[in-house]
mmCIF file of C-alpha atoms in Angstrom:
data_model
loop_
_atom_site.group_PDB
_atom_site.id
_atom_site.type_symbol
_atom_site.label_atom_id
_atom_site.label_comp_id
_atom_site.label_asym_id
_atom_site.label_seq_id
_atom_site.Cartn_x
_atom_site.Cartn_y
_atom_site.Cartn_z
ATOM 1 C CA UNK A 1 0.011 0.005 -0.003
ATOM 2 C CA UNK A 2 1.390 3.446 -0.910
ATOM 3 C CA UNK A 3 1.762 6.452 1.346
ATOM 4 C CA UNK A 4 -1.310 8.213 0.032
ATOM 5 C CA UNK A 5 -3.586 5.186 0.108
ATOM 6 C CA UNK A 6 -5.949 4.924 3.087
ATOM 7 C CA UNK A 7 -7.660 1.682 4.002
ATOM 8 C CA UNK A 8 -11.201 2.023 5.346
ATOM 9 C CA UNK A 9 -10.133 -0.157 8.266
ATOM 10 C CA UNK A 10 -6.825 1.666 8.907
ATOM 11 C CA UNK A 11 -5.669 1.245 12.485
ATOM 12 C CA UNK A 12 -4.055 3.979 14.556
ATOM 13 C CA UNK A 13 -0.781 2.079 14.269
ATOM 14 C CA UNK A 14 -0.977 2.118 10.481
ATOM 15 C CA UNK A 15 -1.895 5.820 10.386
ATOM 16 C CA UNK A 16 1.160 6.633 12.549
ATOM 17 C CA UNK A 17 3.375 4.549 10.247
ATOM 18 C CA UNK A 18 1.823 6.136 7.137
ATOM 19 C CA UNK A 19 2.625 9.656 8.456
ATOM 20 C CA UNK A 20 6.104 8.605 9.491
ATOM 21 C CA UNK A 21 6.755 7.263 5.992
ATOM 22 C CA UNK A 22 6.311 10.813 4.576
ATOM 23 C CA UNK A 23 9.559 11.805 6.356
ATOM 24 C CA UNK A 24 11.530 9.145 4.540
ATOM 25 C CA UNK A 25 13.643 10.480 1.661
ATOM 26 C CA UNK A 26 14.985 8.718 -1.414
ATOM 27 C CA UNK A 27 18.315 7.042 -0.812
ATOM 28 C CA UNK A 28 18.070 6.815 2.972
ATOM 29 C CA UNK A 29 19.389 4.001 5.147
ATOM 30 C CA UNK A 30 16.996 3.554 8.036
ATOM 31 C CA UNK A 31 16.722 1.391 11.128
ATOM 32 C CA UNK A 32 13.208 0.434 12.302
ATOM 33 C CA UNK A 33 12.569 -0.301 15.958
ATOM 34 C CA UNK A 34 10.207 -2.971 17.244
ATOM 35 C CA UNK A 35 6.440 -2.421 17.124
ATOM 36 C CA UNK A 36 4.848 0.471 15.153
ATOM 37 C CA UNK A 37 8.184 1.370 13.465
ATOM 38 C CA UNK A 38 8.252 -1.954 11.575
ATOM 39 C CA UNK A 39 4.976 -0.947 9.814
ATOM 40 C CA UNK A 40 6.704 2.025 8.129
ATOM 41 C CA UNK A 41 8.254 -0.214 5.501
ATOM 42 C CA UNK A 42 4.793 -1.095 4.269
ATOM 43 C CA UNK A 43 4.093 2.536 3.282
ATOM 44 C CA UNK A 44 7.221 3.314 1.212
ATOM 45 C CA UNK A 45 6.376 3.949 -2.481
ATOM 46 C CA UNK A 46 7.869 1.348 -4.859
ATOM 47 C CA UNK A 47 9.762 4.115 -6.724
ATOM 48 C CA UNK A 48 11.538 5.399 -3.615
ATOM 49 C CA UNK A 49 14.940 3.719 -3.028
ATOM 50 C CA UNK A 50 15.313 3.000 0.701
ATOM 51 C CA UNK A 51 17.453 0.519 2.531
ATOM 52 C CA UNK A 52 16.189 -0.679 5.840
ATOM 53 C CA UNK A 53 18.781 -1.900 8.372
ATOM 54 C CA UNK A 54 18.301 -4.494 11.049
ATOM 55 C CA UNK A 55 20.633 -5.162 14.019
ATOM 56 C CA UNK A 56 20.509 -8.925 13.418
ATOM 57 C CA UNK A 57 22.470 -8.456 10.232
ATOM 58 C CA UNK A 58 20.391 -7.337 7.228
ATOM 59 C CA UNK A 59 20.674 -4.220 5.102
ATOM 60 C CA UNK A 60 17.743 -4.072 2.640
ATOM 61 C CA UNK A 61 14.650 -5.458 4.349
ATOM 62 C CA UNK A 62 11.402 -4.814 2.498
ATOM 63 C CA UNK A 63 7.729 -4.702 3.424
ATOM 64 C CA UNK A 64 6.082 -7.358 5.562
ATOM 65 C CA UNK A 65 5.348 -10.568 3.630
ATOM 66 C CA UNK A 66 1.814 -11.577 2.727
ATOM 67 C CA UNK A 67 0.198 -13.979 5.110
ATOM 68 C CA UNK A 68 1.317 -17.528 4.257
ATOM 69 C CA UNK A 69 4.373 -16.330 2.378
ATOM 70 C CA UNK A 70 6.648 -15.801 5.383
ATOM 71 C CA UNK A 71 10.176 -17.191 5.196
ATOM 72 C CA UNK A 72 11.221 -18.620 8.628
ATOM 73 C CA UNK A 73 14.829 -17.708 7.865
ATOM 74 C CA UNK A 74 14.134 -14.016 7.277
ATOM 75 C CA UNK A 75 13.200 -11.842 10.233
ATOM 76 C CA UNK A 76 14.034 -8.434 11.704
ATOM 77 C CA UNK A 77 15.659 -7.767 15.067
ATOM 78 C CA UNK A 78 12.316 -8.212 16.745
ATOM 79 C CA UNK A 79 11.858 -11.674 15.302
ATOM 80 C CA UNK A 80 9.052 -10.646 12.870
ATOM 81 C CA UNK A 81 9.142 -11.863 9.277
ATOM 82 C CA UNK A 82 10.435 -9.555 6.549
ATOM 83 C CA UNK A 83 10.992 -9.552 2.815
ATOM 84 C CA UNK A 84 14.116 -8.510 1.010
ATOM 85 C CA UNK A 85 14.659 -5.562 -1.352
ATOM 86 C CA UNK A 86 16.799 -5.785 -4.478
ATOM 87 C CA UNK A 87 20.478 -5.525 -3.469
ATOM 88 C CA UNK A 88 19.930 -6.651 0.125
ATOM 89 C CA UNK A 89 22.978 -7.974 2.011
ATOM 90 C CA UNK A 90 23.618 -10.084 5.052
ATOM 91 C CA UNK A 91 26.393 -9.770 7.689
ATOM 92 C CA UNK A 92 27.085 -10.537 11.333
ATOM 93 C CA UNK A 93 25.672 -8.579 14.252
ATOM 94 C CA UNK A 94 29.082 -6.952 14.916
ATOM 95 C CA UNK A 95 29.036 -5.368 11.434
ATOM 96 C CA UNK A 96 25.386 -4.327 11.912
ATOM 97 C CA UNK A 97 26.330 -2.399 15.055
ATOM 98 C CA UNK A 98 29.460 -1.003 13.443
ATOM 99 C CA UNK A 99 27.161 0.581 10.874
ATOM 100 C CA UNK A 100 25.182 2.215 13.692
ATOM 101 C CA UNK A 101 28.180 3.299 15.718
ATOM 102 C CA UNK A 102 29.935 4.813 12.659
ATOM 103 C CA UNK A 103 26.940 7.093 12.178
ATOM 104 C CA UNK A 104 25.967 5.696 8.775
ATOM 105 C CA UNK A 105 22.244 5.596 9.444
ATOM 106 C CA UNK A 106 20.253 8.473 7.976
ATOM 107 C CA UNK A 107 17.366 7.809 10.334
ATOM 108 C CA UNK A 108 16.109 5.559 13.067
ATOM 109 C CA UNK A 109 12.426 5.252 13.954
ATOM 110 C CA UNK A 110 11.852 4.144 17.518
ATOM 111 C CA UNK A 111 8.896 3.374 19.833
ATOM 112 C CA UNK A 112 8.982 4.855 23.310
ATOM 113 C CA UNK A 113 7.450 4.582 26.771
ATOM 114 C CA UNK A 114 8.142 8.253 27.345
ATOM 115 C CA UNK A 115 9.629 11.156 25.423
ATOM 116 C CA UNK A 116 10.308 14.560 26.944
ATOM 117 C CA UNK A 117 9.827 18.024 25.456
ATOM 118 C CA UNK A 118 13.576 18.387 24.958
ATOM 119 C CA UNK A 119 13.893 15.058 23.174
ATOM 120 C CA UNK A 120 14.943 12.687 26.017
ATOM 121 C CA UNK A 121 13.871 9.139 25.199
ATOM 122 C CA UNK A 122 12.890 6.347 27.639
ATOM 123 C CA UNK A 123 11.965 3.133 25.878
ATOM 124 C CA UNK A 124 13.642 0.088 27.393
ATOM 125 C CA UNK A 125 12.230 -0.711 30.797
ATOM 126 C CA UNK A 126 8.594 -1.267 31.861
ATOM 127 C CA UNK A 127 8.116 -0.759 35.624
ATOM 128 C CA UNK A 128 7.527 -4.023 37.379
ATOM 129 C CA UNK A 129 8.488 -6.172 34.351
ATOM 130 C CA UNK A 130 11.626 -8.153 33.852
ATOM 131 C CA UNK A 131 13.501 -7.017 30.730
ATOM 132 C CA UNK A 132 16.751 -8.206 29.128
ATOM 133 C CA UNK A 133 18.095 -4.647 28.542
ATOM 134 C CA UNK A 134 17.864 -1.773 26.185
ATOM 135 C CA UNK A 135 19.232 -3.582 23.157
ATOM 136 C CA UNK A 136 20.456 -1.322 20.327
ATOM 137 C CA UNK A 137 18.153 1.604 21.065
ATOM 138 C CA UNK A 138 20.817 3.494 23.069
ATOM 139 C CA UNK A 139 23.265 3.504 20.161
ATOM 140 C CA UNK A 140 20.614 4.111 17.582
ATOM 141 C CA UNK A 141 19.255 7.154 19.369
ATOM 142 C CA UNK A 142 22.732 8.613 19.794
ATOM 143 C CA UNK A 143 24.221 7.878 16.395
ATOM 144 C CA UNK A 144 21.499 8.164 13.777
ATOM 145 C CA UNK A 145 21.466 11.442 11.866
ATOM 146 C CA UNK A 146 17.750 11.785 12.444
ATOM 147 C CA UNK A 147 15.673 10.237 15.231
ATOM 148 C CA UNK A 148 11.907 9.847 14.886
ATOM 149 C CA UNK A 149 9.724 8.655 17.748
ATOM 150 C CA UNK A 150 6.409 6.911 16.965
ATOM 151 C CA UNK A 151 4.029 6.057 19.779
ATOM 152 C CA UNK A 152 0.522 6.243 21.115
ATOM 153 C CA UNK A 153 -0.018 9.643 22.734
ATOM 154 C CA UNK A 154 -1.345 8.134 25.972
ATOM 155 C CA UNK A 155 -0.355 5.033 27.856
ATOM 156 C CA UNK A 156 -2.833 2.277 28.832
ATOM 157 C CA UNK A 157 -3.727 4.247 31.965
ATOM 158 C CA UNK A 158 -4.538 7.400 30.039
ATOM 159 C CA UNK A 159 -1.395 9.304 30.996
ATOM 160 C CA UNK A 160 0.518 11.387 28.494
ATOM 161 C CA UNK A 161 3.700 9.763 27.127
ATOM 162 C CA UNK A 162 4.839 13.165 25.919
ATOM 163 C CA UNK A 163 6.142 14.646 29.138
ATOM 164 C CA UNK A 164 8.112 17.592 30.561
ATOM 165 C CA UNK A 165 10.686 15.253 32.085
ATOM 166 C CA UNK A 166 10.947 11.482 31.764
ATOM 167 C CA UNK A 167 10.361 9.496 34.944
ATOM 168 C CA UNK A 168 11.731 6.212 33.555
ATOM 169 C CA UNK A 169 15.410 5.342 32.983
ATOM 170 C CA UNK A 170 16.684 7.195 29.899
ATOM 171 C CA UNK A 171 17.773 5.543 26.699
ATOM 172 C CA UNK A 172 19.344 8.757 25.372
ATOM 173 C CA UNK A 173 19.189 12.448 26.149
ATOM 174 C CA UNK A 174 18.069 15.154 23.728
ATOM 175 C CA UNK A 175 17.907 12.613 20.946
ATOM 176 C CA UNK A 176 14.436 12.855 19.377
ATOM 177 C CA UNK A 177 13.933 15.132 16.379
ATOM 178 C CA UNK A 178 10.282 14.320 15.628
ATOM 179 C CA UNK A 179 7.487 12.724 17.534
ATOM 180 C CA UNK A 180 4.444 11.206 15.727
ATOM 181 C CA UNK A 181 1.587 9.850 17.719
ATOM 182 C CA UNK A 182 -2.025 8.830 16.997
ATOM 183 C CA UNK A 183 -3.008 12.439 17.913
ATOM 184 C CA UNK A 184 -0.255 14.721 16.631
ATOM 185 C CA UNK A 185 3.030 15.459 14.854
ATOM 186 C CA UNK A 186 5.545 17.405 16.943
ATOM 187 C CA UNK A 187 9.015 18.718 16.213
ATOM 188 C CA UNK A 188 11.685 18.939 18.908
ATOM 189 C CA UNK A 189 13.762 22.122 18.495
ATOM 190 C CA UNK A 190 16.276 23.993 20.674
ATOM 191 C CA UNK A 191 13.453 26.460 21.350
ATOM 192 C CA UNK A 192 10.987 23.852 22.584
ATOM 193 C CA UNK A 193 8.425 21.287 21.341
ATOM 194 C CA UNK A 194 6.319 22.557 18.459
ATOM 195 C CA UNK A 195 2.968 21.200 17.442
ATOM 196 C CA UNK A 196 3.097 20.892 13.653
ATOM 197 C CA UNK A 197 0.075 18.716 12.784
ATOM 198 C CA UNK A 198 -2.909 17.136 14.477
ATOM 199 C CA UNK A 199 -4.234 13.690 13.424
ATOM 200 C CA UNK A 200 -7.841 13.889 12.176
ATOM 201 C CA UNK A 201 -10.311 14.031 13.906
ATOM 202 C CA UNK A 202 -8.413 15.567 16.859
ATOM 203 C CA UNK A 203 -8.217 19.304 17.388
ATOM 204 C CA UNK A 204 -5.378 21.462 18.638
ATOM 205 C CA UNK A 205 -7.300 21.819 21.922
ATOM 206 C CA UNK A 206 -7.582 18.003 22.162
ATOM 207 C CA UNK A 207 -3.848 17.536 21.737
ATOM 208 C CA UNK A 208 -2.898 20.266 24.210
ATOM 209 C CA UNK A 209 -5.284 18.778 26.768
ATOM 210 C CA UNK A 210 -3.780 15.304 26.353
ATOM 211 C CA UNK A 211 -0.122 16.449 26.542
ATOM 212 C CA UNK A 212 1.821 16.899 29.761
ATOM 213 C CA UNK A 213 4.714 18.614 27.927
ATOM 214 C CA UNK A 214 4.554 22.290 27.024
ATOM 215 C CA UNK A 215 3.584 22.621 23.347
ATOM 216 C CA UNK A 216 4.432 25.630 21.292
ATOM 217 C CA UNK A 217 2.515 26.694 18.213
ATOM 218 C CA UNK A 218 3.900 28.751 15.354
ATOM 219 C CA UNK A 219 1.726 29.577 12.379
ATOM 220 C CA UNK A 220 -0.987 27.265 11.089
ATOM 221 C CA UNK A 221 -1.180 23.731 12.460
ATOM 222 C CA UNK A 222 -1.798 21.182 9.709
ATOM 223 C CA UNK A 223 -4.284 18.258 9.763
ATOM 224 C CA UNK A 224 -3.203 14.807 8.680
ATOM 225 C CA UNK A 225 -5.912 12.499 7.427
#
């Protein structure tokens, strides 16, 4: 499905991914985090040359395979099945992380538990849950040229995930450049967090009321449908 194509049954996760895909430029090398970020690959137009990178050793993953056409030997870092783009390559995990650490990724798209108004990211530990660690998110957030956060605006308890200061252990400080949620598109700048778009059918007032962080508005706020 292309970027401009909307399914009647589009979920909030797909809408977030479709909006995030608009920030992808031709020729980029991009790492997709687990969860909503993996859906972004499904919304890249066929004529746009993009190479998706995975920490388990693939450069050139494609859209999700059709149901029943999964290859058990092909998966991303989260263990979910992927397809391969023309020119894809395989390598060991050490090389995959060397690509990250060398700063060769044009963008990383990450999910979060919290993100602050100055771009601090917390995405690796859930309170009360046993977790193996932060994985590659720490290095991705620090080394990628552009960091995009995609997430629901509120957590399961109705609390804002866009906060003034993170209360959870940080993955990286002042790392996020853009935040895309099911309610809004926000840009992190040295001057503060700017509300750039609202997701239909939400209004500017809805987004401000649902956001703990201080939002700044400059000019007209767009609407993404």
